[in-house]
Backbone as a printed PyTorch tensor [residue, N CA C, xyz], in Angstrom:
tensor([[[  0.8440,  -1.1680,   0.0000],
         [  0.0000,   0.0000,   0.0000],
         [  0.8910,   1.2330,   0.0000]],

        [[  0.4250,   2.2610,  -0.6400],
         [  1.2090,   3.4910,  -0.6770],
         [  1.2060,   4.1390,   0.7010]],

        [[  2.1690,   4.9930,   0.9030],
         [  2.2880,   5.6320,   2.1980],
         [  2.1100,   7.1310,   2.0650]],

        [[  1.8740,   7.7690,   3.1820],
         [  1.6980,   9.2080,   3.2190],
         [  2.6590,   9.7730,   4.2550]],

        [[  3.5290,  10.6630,   3.8280],
         [  4.4410,  11.3310,   4.7560],
         [  3.9390,  12.7410,   5.0170]],

        [[  4.0960,  13.1800,   6.2420],
         [  3.7400,  14.5530,   6.5820],
         [  4.9720,  15.2480,   7.1330]],

        [[  4.9330,  16.5370,   7.1290],
         [  6.0100,  17.3200,   7.7200],
         [  5.4160,  18.5820,   8.3120]],

        [[  6.1760,  19.2500,   9.1250],
         [  5.7050,  20.4890,   9.7290],
         [  6.5990,  21.6360,   9.2800]],

        [[  5.9920,  22.7660,   8.9800],
         [  6.7520,  23.9300,   8.5270],
         [  7.3370,  24.7110,   9.6980]],

        [[  6.6670,  24.6650,  10.8250],
         [  7.1160,  25.4630,  11.9770],
         [  7.1840,  24.5840,  13.2180]],

        [[  6.2480,  24.7280,  14.1230],
         [  6.2470,  23.9600,  15.3690],
         [  5.7870,  22.5300,  15.1330]],

        [[  6.0080,  21.7050,  16.1130],
         [  5.5980,  20.3080,  16.0380],
         [  4.1680,  20.1150,  16.5220]],

        [[  3.2540,  20.9610,  16.1110],
         [  1.8550,  20.7700,  16.4860],
         [  1.0820,  20.2550,  15.2800]],

        [[  0.0840,  19.4280,  15.5340],
         [ -0.6640,  18.7730,  14.4660],
         [ -1.3160,  19.7590,  13.5030]],

        [[ -1.7000,  20.9110,  13.9640],
         [ -2.3690,  21.8950,  13.1030],
         [ -1.4460,  22.4160,  11.9980]],

        [[ -0.1450,  22.3040,  12.1830],
         [  0.8230,  22.8160,  11.2060],
         [  1.3190,  21.7560,  10.2310]],

        [[  0.8170,  20.5330,  10.3320],
         [  1.3030,  19.4720,   9.4560],
         [  0.8510,  19.7060,   8.0260]],

        [[  1.7080,  19.3900,   7.0910],
         [  1.4170,  19.4720,   5.6540],
         [  1.6850,  18.0980,   5.0450]],

        [[  1.2000,  17.8940,   3.8520],
         [  1.4700,  16.6520,   3.1420],
         [  2.5220,  16.9440,   2.0730]],

        [[  3.4230,  15.9790,   1.8440],
         [  4.3760,  16.1530,   0.7570],
         [  3.6120,  16.2400,  -0.5540]],

        [[  4.0240,  17.0990,  -1.4710],
         [  3.2650,  17.2790,  -2.7120],
         [  3.2860,  16.0670,  -3.6340]],

        [[  4.2270,  15.1640,  -3.4780],
         [  4.3260,  14.0000,  -4.3660],
         [  3.7750,  12.7480,  -3.6890]],

        [[  2.6380,  12.8590,  -3.0380],
         [  2.0520,  11.7380,  -2.3150],
         [  1.4200,  10.7530,  -3.2850]],

        [[  1.8090,   9.4840,  -3.1760],
         [  1.2200,   8.4320,  -4.0010],
         [ -0.0920,   7.9690,  -3.3920]],

        [[ -1.0040,   7.5720,  -4.2520],
         [ -2.2630,   6.9490,  -3.8390],
         [ -2.2960,   5.5450,  -4.4040]],

        [[ -3.0040,   4.6620,  -3.7340],
         [ -3.1770,   3.3050,  -4.2100],
         [ -4.4840,   3.2300,  -4.9930]],

        [[ -4.4020,   2.8440,  -6.2570],
         [ -5.5790,   2.6500,  -7.1070],
         [ -5.8320,   1.1470,  -7.1930]],

        [[ -7.0560,   0.7240,  -6.9070],
         [ -7.3940,  -0.7000,  -6.9020],
         [ -8.5020,  -0.9540,  -7.9090]],

        [[ -8.3200,  -1.9840,  -8.7430],
         [ -9.3420,  -2.3730,  -9.7290],
         [-10.3620,  -3.2820,  -9.0480]],

        [[-11.6090,  -2.8030,  -8.9890],
         [-12.6800,  -3.5550,  -8.3530],
         [-13.8700,  -3.6880,  -9.2990]],

        [[-14.5620,  -4.8210,  -9.2290],
         [-15.7980,  -4.9920, -10.0020],
         [-16.9540,  -4.2420,  -9.3660]],

        [[-16.9030,  -4.0790,  -8.0400],
         [-17.9390,  -3.3540,  -7.3100],
         [-17.3230,  -2.7580,  -6.0470]],

        [[-17.9710,  -1.7610,  -5.5100],
         [-17.5070,  -1.1260,  -4.2760],
         [-17.8550,  -2.0290,  -3.0960]],

        [[-16.8740,  -2.3750,  -2.2520],
         [-17.1890,  -3.2340,  -1.1070],
         [-18.0480,  -2.4840,  -0.0880]],

        [[-18.8090,  -3.2460,   0.6490],
         [-19.6100,  -2.6460,   1.7130],
         [-18.7410,  -2.4800,   2.9540]],

        [[-19.1990,  -1.6810,   3.8800],
         [-18.4240,  -1.4780,   5.1080],
         [-18.3830,  -2.7400,   5.9700]],

        [[-19.2830,  -3.6930,   5.7160],
         [-19.3050,  -4.9400,   6.4750],
         [-18.4040,  -6.0100,   5.8700]],

        [[-18.0410,  -5.8670,   4.5770],
         [-17.2810,  -6.9240,   3.9010],
         [-16.2660,  -6.3030,   2.9410]],

        [[-15.0040,  -6.3400,   3.3380],
         [-13.9140,  -5.7720,   2.5340],
         [-13.2000,  -6.8270,   1.6990]],

        [[-13.7930,  -8.0020,   1.5790],
         [-13.1360,  -9.1130,   0.8970],
         [-12.7810,  -8.7840,  -0.5570]],

        [[-13.6390,  -8.0710,  -1.2720],
         [-13.3470,  -7.7240,  -2.6730],
         [-12.0830,  -6.8760,  -2.7600]],

        [[-11.9120,  -5.9680,  -1.8180],
         [-10.7210,  -5.1110,  -1.8030],
         [ -9.4650,  -5.9120,  -1.4740]],

        [[ -9.5050,  -6.6950,  -0.4200],
         [ -8.3090,  -7.4630,  -0.0420],
         [ -7.9570,  -8.5080,  -1.0960]],

        [[ -8.9670,  -9.1280,  -1.7200],
         [ -8.7010, -10.0910,  -2.7940],
         [ -8.0310,  -9.4160,  -3.9920]],

        [[ -8.4970,  -8.2270,  -4.3640],
         [ -7.9040,  -7.5060,  -5.4990],
         [ -6.4530,  -7.1210,  -5.2110]],

        [[ -6.1800,  -6.6950,  -3.9930],
         [ -4.8020,  -6.3300,  -3.6320],
         [ -3.9100,  -7.5650,  -3.6600]],

        [[ -4.3830,  -8.6760,  -3.1070],
         [ -3.5980,  -9.9250,  -3.1330],
         [ -3.3460, -10.3970,  -4.5630]],

        [[ -4.2920, -10.1500,  -5.4560],
         [ -4.1620, -10.5890,  -6.8500],
         [ -3.3180,  -9.6220,  -7.6870]],

        [[ -2.8560,  -8.5350,  -7.0830],
         [ -2.0200,  -7.5850,  -7.8190],
         [ -2.8090,  -6.6350,  -8.6910]],

        [[ -4.0900,  -6.5060,  -8.4570],
         [ -4.9280,  -5.6130,  -9.2680],
         [ -4.9290,  -4.2060,  -8.6730]],

        [[ -3.7260,  -3.6650,  -8.5340],
         [ -3.5980,  -2.3150,  -7.9880],
         [ -2.2930,  -1.6930,  -8.4770]],

        [[ -2.2340,  -0.3720,  -8.4290],
         [ -1.0190,   0.3420,  -8.7680],
         [ -0.9610,   1.6150,  -7.9460]],

        [[  0.1760,   2.2490,  -7.9900],
         [  0.4140,   3.4590,  -7.2110],
         [  0.6710,   4.6170,  -8.1580]],

        [[  0.1710,   5.7830,  -7.7990],
         [  0.3260,   6.9440,  -8.6750],
         [  0.1470,   8.2270,  -7.8850]],

        [[  0.7580,   9.2920,  -8.3940],
         [  0.5030,  10.6200,  -7.8490],
         [ -0.7540,  11.2040,  -8.4850]],

        [[ -1.3250,  10.5230,  -9.4760],
         [ -2.5870,  10.9210, -10.0810],
         [ -2.4720,  11.4640, -11.4900]],

        [[ -1.3320,  12.0190, -11.8420],
         [ -1.1830,  12.6040, -13.1870],
         [ -0.8640,  11.5520, -14.2360]],

        [[ -0.3410,  10.4140, -13.8180],
         [ -0.0720,   9.2750, -14.7010],
         [ -0.8510,   8.0970, -14.1370]],

        [[ -1.5880,   7.4070, -15.0020],
         [ -2.3620,   6.2460, -14.5600],
         [ -1.9190,   5.0040, -15.3230]],

        [[ -1.8860,   3.8810, -14.6300],
         [ -1.6080,   2.5850, -15.2330],
         [ -2.9550,   1.9160, -15.4690]],

        [[ -3.4720,   2.0510, -16.6900],
         [ -4.8290,   1.5710, -16.9860],
         [ -4.9100,   0.0600, -17.1150]],

        [[ -3.8690,  -0.5490, -17.6780],
         [ -3.8890,  -1.9840, -17.9110],
         [ -2.4560,  -2.4860, -17.9360]],

        [[ -2.2460,  -3.6780, -17.4090],
         [ -0.9050,  -4.2520, -17.3860],
         [ -0.9950,  -5.7600, -17.5190]],

        [[ -0.1440,  -6.3160, -18.3610],
         [ -0.0720,  -7.7610, -18.5350],
         [  1.4060,  -8.1430, -18.5880]],

        [[  1.8280,  -8.9780, -17.6570],
         [  3.2130,  -9.4280, -17.6080],
         [  3.2250, -10.9390, -17.7250]],

        [[  3.9580, -11.4290, -18.7320],
         [  4.0720, -12.8660, -18.9920],
         [  5.5370, -13.2090, -19.2070]],

        [[  5.8310, -14.4950, -19.3120],
         [  7.2030, -14.9280, -19.5520],
         [  7.7010, -14.3830, -20.8900]],

        [[  8.6820, -13.5200, -20.8630],
         [  9.2800, -12.9740, -22.0730],
         [  8.7000, -11.6650, -22.5660]],

        [[  7.6140, -11.1900, -21.9460],
         [  7.0340,  -9.9260, -22.4270],
         [  6.1630,  -9.2620, -21.3720]],

        [[  5.9960,  -7.9670, -21.5570],
         [  5.1060,  -7.1840, -20.7000],
         [  4.4650,  -6.1070, -21.5610]],

        [[  3.2350,  -5.7610, -21.2460],
         [  2.5310,  -4.6730, -21.9360],
         [  1.8180,  -3.8480, -20.8750]],

        [[  1.8960,  -2.5320, -21.0170],
         [  1.2490,  -1.6450, -20.0550],
         [  0.6310,  -0.4710, -20.7950]],

        [[ -0.6010,  -0.1450, -20.4420],
         [ -1.2740,   1.0200, -21.0070],
         [ -1.2870,   2.1170, -19.9590]],

        [[ -0.6740,   3.2410, -20.3190],
         [ -0.6080,   4.4020, -19.4400],
         [ -1.4200,   5.5370, -20.0420]],

        [[ -2.0400,   6.3540, -19.2000],
         [ -2.6390,   7.6180, -19.6310],
         [ -2.0300,   8.6990, -18.7430]],

        [[ -2.0350,   9.9510, -19.2330],
         [ -1.3140,  10.9880, -18.5130],
         [ -1.8700,  12.3700, -18.7590]],

        [[ -1.4260,  13.3040, -17.9280],
         [ -1.7830,  14.7080, -18.0280],
         [ -0.6950,  15.4840, -18.7470]],

        [[  0.5340,  15.4160, -18.2370],
         [  1.6800,  16.0910, -18.8530],
         [  2.3720,  15.1440, -19.8310]],

        [[  3.1540,  15.6640, -20.7800],
         [  3.9080,  14.7630, -21.6680],
         [  4.7880,  13.8110, -20.8440]],

        [[  4.9750,  12.6280, -21.3620],
         [  5.7280,  11.6030, -20.6500],
         [  7.2270,  11.7360, -20.8870]],

        [[  8.0070,  11.2040, -19.9440],
         [  9.4600,  11.1340, -20.0820],
         [  9.8710,   9.7330, -20.5450]],

        [[  9.4320,   8.6910, -19.8190],
         [  9.7820,   7.3240, -20.2130],
         [  8.9040,   6.3160, -19.4900]],

        [[  8.9110,   5.0960, -20.0120],
         [  8.2990,   3.9390, -19.3560],
         [  9.4080,   2.9270, -19.1340]],

        [[  9.2540,   2.1280, -18.0980],
         [ 10.3210,   1.1950, -17.7420],
         [  9.7200,  -0.1080, -17.2480]],

        [[ 10.3880,  -1.1960, -17.5790],
         [ 10.0370,  -2.5010, -17.0360],
         [ 11.2630,  -3.0010, -16.2700]],

        [[ 11.0850,  -3.2690, -14.9890],
         [ 12.1430,  -3.8000, -14.1370],
         [ 11.8460,  -5.2810, -13.9450]],

        [[ 12.8620,  -6.1270, -14.0870],
         [ 12.6450,  -7.5640, -13.9930],
         [ 13.8440,  -8.2300, -13.3270]],

        [[ 13.6430,  -9.4840, -12.8720],
         [ 14.7240, -10.1980, -12.1850],
         [ 14.5820, -11.6990, -12.3780]],

        [[ 15.7460, -12.3410, -12.4040],
         [ 15.7960, -13.8020, -12.4340],
         [ 15.9290, -14.3730, -11.0250]],

        [[ 15.8700, -13.5060, -10.0270],
         [ 16.0090, -13.9210,  -8.6400],
         [ 17.3860, -13.6160,  -8.0820]],

        [[ 18.3370, -13.3060,  -8.9740],
         [ 19.6820, -12.9570,  -8.5340],
         [ 20.0870, -11.5660,  -9.0180]],

        [[ 19.8000, -11.2540, -10.2590],
         [ 20.1850,  -9.9680, -10.8410],
         [ 18.9240,  -9.2080, -11.2530]],

        [[ 18.8800,  -7.9230, -10.9430],
         [ 17.7560,  -7.0620, -11.3300],
         [ 18.2070,  -6.2200, -12.5240]],

        [[ 17.3830,  -6.1940, -13.5670],
         [ 17.6730,  -5.4190, -14.7770],
         [ 16.4410,  -4.6080, -15.1530]],

        [[ 16.6040,  -3.7230, -16.1290],
         [ 15.4460,  -2.9460, -16.5800],
         [ 15.5970,  -2.5630, -18.0400]],

        [[ 14.4580,  -2.2820, -18.6370],
         [ 14.3830,  -1.7610, -20.0020],
         [ 13.6420,  -0.4420, -19.9060]],

        [[ 14.2510,   0.6100, -20.4190],
         [ 13.6340,   1.9390, -20.3970],
         [ 13.3060,   2.3550, -21.8250]],

        [[ 12.0640,   2.7740, -22.0360],
         [ 11.6180,   3.2240, -23.3560],
         [ 11.3190,   4.7190, -23.2840]],

        [[ 12.0670,   5.5370, -24.0310],
         [ 11.7890,   6.9770, -24.0380],
         [ 10.3910,   7.2530, -24.5840]],

        [[  9.7150,   8.2350, -23.9910],
         [  8.3810,   8.6200, -24.4490],
         [  8.3130,  10.1320, -24.6680]],

        [[  9.4490,  10.7140, -25.0550],
         [  9.5190,  12.1660, -25.2050],
         [  8.8020,  12.6850, -26.4500]],

        [[  8.1620,  11.8050, -27.2010],
         [  7.3650,  12.2320, -28.3620],
         [  5.8770,  12.3670, -28.0200]],

        [[  5.5280,  12.2470, -26.7500],
         [  4.1170,  12.2820, -26.3510],
         [  3.6050,  13.7020, -26.1820]],

        [[  2.3030,  13.8230, -26.2220],
         [  1.6030,  15.0960, -26.0320],
         [  0.8180,  15.0390, -24.7220]],

        [[  0.3910,  16.1870, -24.2040],
         [ -0.4280,  16.1800, -22.9890],
         [ -1.7630,  15.4550, -23.2050]],

        [[ -2.3260,  14.9410, -22.1250],
         [ -3.6550,  14.3040, -22.1200],
         [ -3.7860,  13.2340, -23.1950]],

        [[ -3.0100,  12.1900, -23.0500],
         [ -3.0310,  11.1220, -24.0430],
         [ -2.8690,   9.7870, -23.3400]],

        [[ -2.7520,   8.7320, -24.1330],
         [ -2.5280,   7.3880, -23.6060],
         [ -1.7500,   6.5900, -24.6320]],

        [[ -1.0670,   5.5530, -24.1400],
         [ -0.2950,   4.6920, -25.0320],
         [ -0.0850,   3.3440, -24.3570]],

        [[ -0.0870,   2.3040, -25.1810],
         [  0.3020,   0.9790, -24.7110],
         [  1.7660,   0.7750, -25.0640]],

        [[  2.5550,   0.4220, -24.0760],
         [  3.9910,   0.2220, -24.2460],
         [  4.2710,  -1.2730, -24.1340]],

        [[  5.0280,  -1.7990, -25.0950],
         [  5.3750,  -3.2170, -25.1200],
         [  6.8420,  -3.3800, -24.7350]],

        [[  7.1140,  -4.3260, -23.8540],
         [  8.4820,  -4.6270, -23.4270],
         [  8.7920,  -6.0790, -23.7490]],

        [[  9.9570,  -6.3340, -24.3190],
         [ 10.4510,  -7.7010, -24.4830],
         [ 11.4940,  -7.9190, -23.3990]],

        [[ 11.2240,  -8.8760, -22.5210],
         [ 12.1650,  -9.1970, -21.4520],
         [ 12.6570, -10.6250, -21.6660]],

        [[ 13.8090, -10.9740, -21.1290],
         [ 14.3040, -12.3490, -21.3000],
         [ 13.3220, -13.3650, -20.7070]],

        [[ 13.2100, -14.4950, -21.3500],
         [ 12.3720, -15.5740, -20.8040],
         [ 13.0340, -16.1410, -19.5570]],

        [[ 12.2320, -16.6860, -18.6730],
         [ 12.7460, -17.3170, -17.4660],
         [ 12.8920, -16.3860, -16.2770]],

        [[ 12.4080, -15.1650, -16.3880],
         [ 12.4950, -14.2420, -15.2640],
         [ 11.4860, -14.6470, -14.1830]],

        [[ 11.8120, -14.3240, -12.9280],
         [ 10.9210, -14.6860, -11.8140],
         [  9.8460, -13.6420, -11.5720]],

        [[ 10.1900, -12.3580, -11.7770],
         [  9.2090, -11.2990, -11.5560],
         [  9.5300, -10.1050, -12.4400]],

        [[  8.5330,  -9.2420, -12.5870],
         [  8.7060,  -7.9870, -13.3360],
         [  7.6730,  -6.9920, -12.8340]],

        [[  7.9500,  -5.7150, -13.0610],
         [  6.9850,  -4.6530, -12.7500],
         [  7.1920,  -3.5300, -13.7420]],

        [[  6.1700,  -2.7060, -13.9310],
         [  6.2430,  -1.5800, -14.8630],
         [  6.1800,  -0.2640, -14.1020]],

        [[  6.7110,   0.7750, -14.7480],
         [  6.8070,   2.1030, -14.1550],
         [  6.7860,   3.1070, -15.3050]],

        [[  6.1960,   4.2670, -15.0930],
         [  6.2630,   5.3470, -16.0820],
         [  6.2580,   6.6810, -15.3550]],

        [[  6.9570,   7.6590, -15.9300],
         [  7.0100,   8.9860, -15.3240],
         [  6.8860,  10.0560, -16.4000]],

        [[  6.3340,  11.1950, -16.0110],
         [  6.1730,  12.2980, -16.9640],
         [  7.3130,  13.3050, -16.8040]],

        [[  7.2410,  14.3940, -17.5590],
         [  8.3190,  15.3850, -17.5390],
         [  8.4120,  16.1420, -16.2210]],

        [[  7.3690,  16.0770, -15.3860],
         [  7.3900,  16.7190, -14.0720],
         [  7.7140,  15.7020, -12.9700]],

        [[  8.0770,  14.4780, -13.3390],
         [  8.4200,  13.3630, -12.4550],
         [  7.2330,  12.8370, -11.6620]],

        [[  6.0140,  13.0640, -12.1610],
         [  4.8400,  12.3710, -11.6310],
         [  4.8980,  10.9570, -12.1990]],

        [[  4.4750,   9.9800, -11.4330],
         [  4.6630,   8.6110, -11.9040],
         [  3.5210,   7.6850, -11.5150]],

        [[  3.5400,   6.5270, -12.1580],
         [  2.6550,   5.4120, -11.8160],
         [  3.4860,   4.1460, -11.9180]],

        [[  3.2460,   3.2160, -10.9890],
         [  3.9860,   1.9580, -11.0380],
         [  3.1780,   0.8570, -10.3860]],

        [[  3.4060,  -0.3300, -10.8730],
         [  2.7700,  -1.5130, -10.3000],
         [  3.7420,  -2.2620,  -9.4220]],

        [[  3.2180,  -3.1180,  -8.6050],
         [  4.0530,  -3.9630,  -7.7690],
         [  4.5890,  -5.1260,  -8.6080]],

        [[  5.6400,  -5.7880,  -8.1520],
         [  6.1640,  -6.9210,  -8.9160],
         [  5.1080,  -7.9950,  -9.1260]],

        [[  5.0990,  -8.5360, -10.3220],
         [  4.2240,  -9.6430, -10.6770],
         [  5.1100, -10.8840, -10.8090]],

        [[  4.7960, -11.9430, -10.0880],
         [  5.5740, -13.1640, -10.1890],
         [  5.1180, -13.9050, -11.4380]],

        [[  6.0750, -14.2140, -12.2960],
         [  5.7800, -14.7500, -13.6250],
         [  5.5840, -16.2420, -13.5440]],

        [[  4.4250, -16.6940, -14.0360],
         [  4.1060, -18.1210, -14.0890],
         [  4.7080, -18.7130, -15.3550]],

        [[  5.3300, -19.8500, -15.2280],
         [  5.9560, -20.4930, -16.3960],
         [  5.1340, -21.6640, -16.8650]]])
């Protein structure tokens, strides 16, 4: 789950606390809104990896990670800087970065990554020109 950091500009009193401007939120894909009596749909979606983190200006709309490839659909407010896929065989962590400096504001794109076969996990990340970002948690690759 994403975290929230606070800081104080002056005294250490709660009334003076501020939030860091780059606070990530957790976005969860749900078929329906859970009731206050039953949060099972939410916890199941989080366990299944159907969530991502974002500051809000970049969204990870869809992601599919399989052995040897990954695809992610991002939408954004500001022009993008790059998309990245980080992956590991369990010993070495590597990444593929795809420049996206040809993008325009308020758009979307599906980015395809070719990763080596046999990797244990991978995750996707994208950031815009203002360093707002969206990223998913590692997905363990089924062989």
